[in-house]
Amino acid sequence: MQHIAAGFISLPINLPGTAFNRAIRSAKQVKKEIEEIVRQRRIDLDQHAADQDLLSKLLMGTYSDGQQIKDTDIANELNALFIAAYDNVFITLCSIIMYLSEYPQVYDAVLKEQMEIADSKAQGELLYLEDIQKMKYLWSVACEVLRLEPPNPGTFREAISDFVYEGYLIPKGMKLYWSVFSTHKNPDYFPDPEKFDPSRFEGGGPAPYSYVPFGGGPRMCPGREYARLTMLVFLHNLVTRFKWDKVFPDEKMVMTPFPLPTKGLPVRLYPHHHHHCEPDE
């Protein structure tokens, strides 16, 4: 999946060894495996009722002309979903876990907020939307991590008409690449931009369109709320159960071209209910 994602922002040069070539070969391999899953699920649906998940709903769907959706098109949809719904969330969670291990005072503030929520719940009671809405500081931490380590550093667009930008003529049809760092690291919008400071997102937050890890306007990522919900629920359960430190204290996230931990981010976990326990790796 990482090869496929890297291909999105690579030069379209399909030669062996290039990122674009690796992305094409990886996409074909993943699509083949997904198509096999789709074919088997279609057989299962024909023979008996199967789990009513997204795949089942896609298999029962039709095109606008009423024809059954082809397996290959379903595989394409699932392929895109896996990249957007898994890779980006996984990368961001790695970054958040790393920052929380490096800033113990931020971790303590997150823990305090999340324990207040946990203590308000009955034994075994699940989180509800109103609980998620109380996770304001944790979301500010996540937003600051997304500012510094966005899982998607930018994307391509195509000019639909001629226009002039800062004295440069951009002709219709030209491919443009916009980078989140052009504003995320701009001191006009984020003073001392390299500093990790979740308080930037308190109150009114940053200026419109200066903070764009999910894009902006009508093309904003439709999975934004899904990603927010997934990350907050995971982090709530992690933080209320464990404190941790990095096995490799100097490990960092590196752009390849997406941020990834250099050593896979192994951590030692310390359960809260054991005050003098051996760490779990």
PDB file of N, CA and C in Angstrom, residues 30 80 103 108 111 134 137 174 187 213 270:
ATOM      1  N   VAL A  30      -2.288  -5.878  -5.549  1.00  0.00           N
ATOM      2  CA  VAL A  30      -3.329  -5.703  -4.540  1.00  0.00           C
ATOM      3  C   VAL A  30      -4.706  -5.883  -5.162  1.00  0.00           C
ATOM      4  N   ALA A  80      -8.855   2.009  -3.252  1.00  0.00           N
ATOM      5  CA  ALA A  80      -8.750   3.423  -2.861  1.00  0.00           C
ATOM      6  C   ALA A  80      -9.123   3.611  -1.399  1.00  0.00           C
ATOM      7  N   TYR A 103       6.830  14.280  24.718  1.00  0.00           N
ATOM      8  CA  TYR A 103       6.345  15.432  25.488  1.00  0.00           C
ATOM      9  C   TYR A 103       5.489  14.924  26.647  1.00  0.00           C
ATOM     10  N   ASP A 108       0.498  13.867  29.946  1.00  0.00           N
ATOM     11  CA  ASP A 108      -0.203  13.966  31.229  1.00  0.00           C
ATOM     12  C   ASP A 108      -1.512  14.739  31.077  1.00  0.00           C
ATOM     13  N   LEU A 111      -3.914  12.456  29.327  1.00  0.00           N
ATOM     14  CA  LEU A 111      -4.372  11.420  30.256  1.00  0.00           C
ATOM     15  C   LEU A 111      -5.432  11.965  31.203  1.00  0.00           C
ATOM     16  N   LYS A 134     -16.007  15.691  23.911  1.00  0.00           N
ATOM     17  CA  LYS A 134     -15.299  16.207  25.087  1.00  0.00           C
ATOM     18  C   LYS A 134     -13.777  16.105  24.929  1.00  0.00           C
ATOM     19  N   TYR A 137      -8.791  18.590  24.033  1.00  0.00           N
ATOM     20  CA  TYR A 137      -7.331  18.732  24.077  1.00  0.00           C
ATOM     21  C   TYR A 137      -6.652  17.645  23.256  1.00  0.00           C
ATOM     22  N   MET A 174      -2.470  22.528 -17.296  1.00  0.00           N
ATOM     23  CA  MET A 174      -1.211  22.302 -16.589  1.00  0.00           C
ATOM     24  C   MET A 174      -1.481  21.598 -15.253  1.00  0.00           C
ATOM     25  N   PRO A 187       5.426  31.015   9.123  1.00  0.00           N
ATOM     26  CA  PRO A 187       5.330  31.730  10.409  1.00  0.00           C
ATOM     27  C   PRO A 187       4.259  32.811  10.431  1.00  0.00           C
ATOM     28  N   PRO A 213      -4.585  19.635   6.341  1.00  0.00           N
ATOM     29  CA  PRO A 213      -4.188  18.227   6.215  1.00  0.00           C
ATOM     30  C   PRO A 213      -5.256  17.387   5.518  1.00  0.00           C
ATOM     31  N   TYR A 270       3.643   0.483  29.686  1.00  0.00           N
ATOM     32  CA  TYR A 270       3.556   0.394  31.137  1.00  0.00           C
ATOM     33  C   TYR A 270       2.087   0.532  31.542  1.00  0.00           C
TER      34      TYR A 270
END
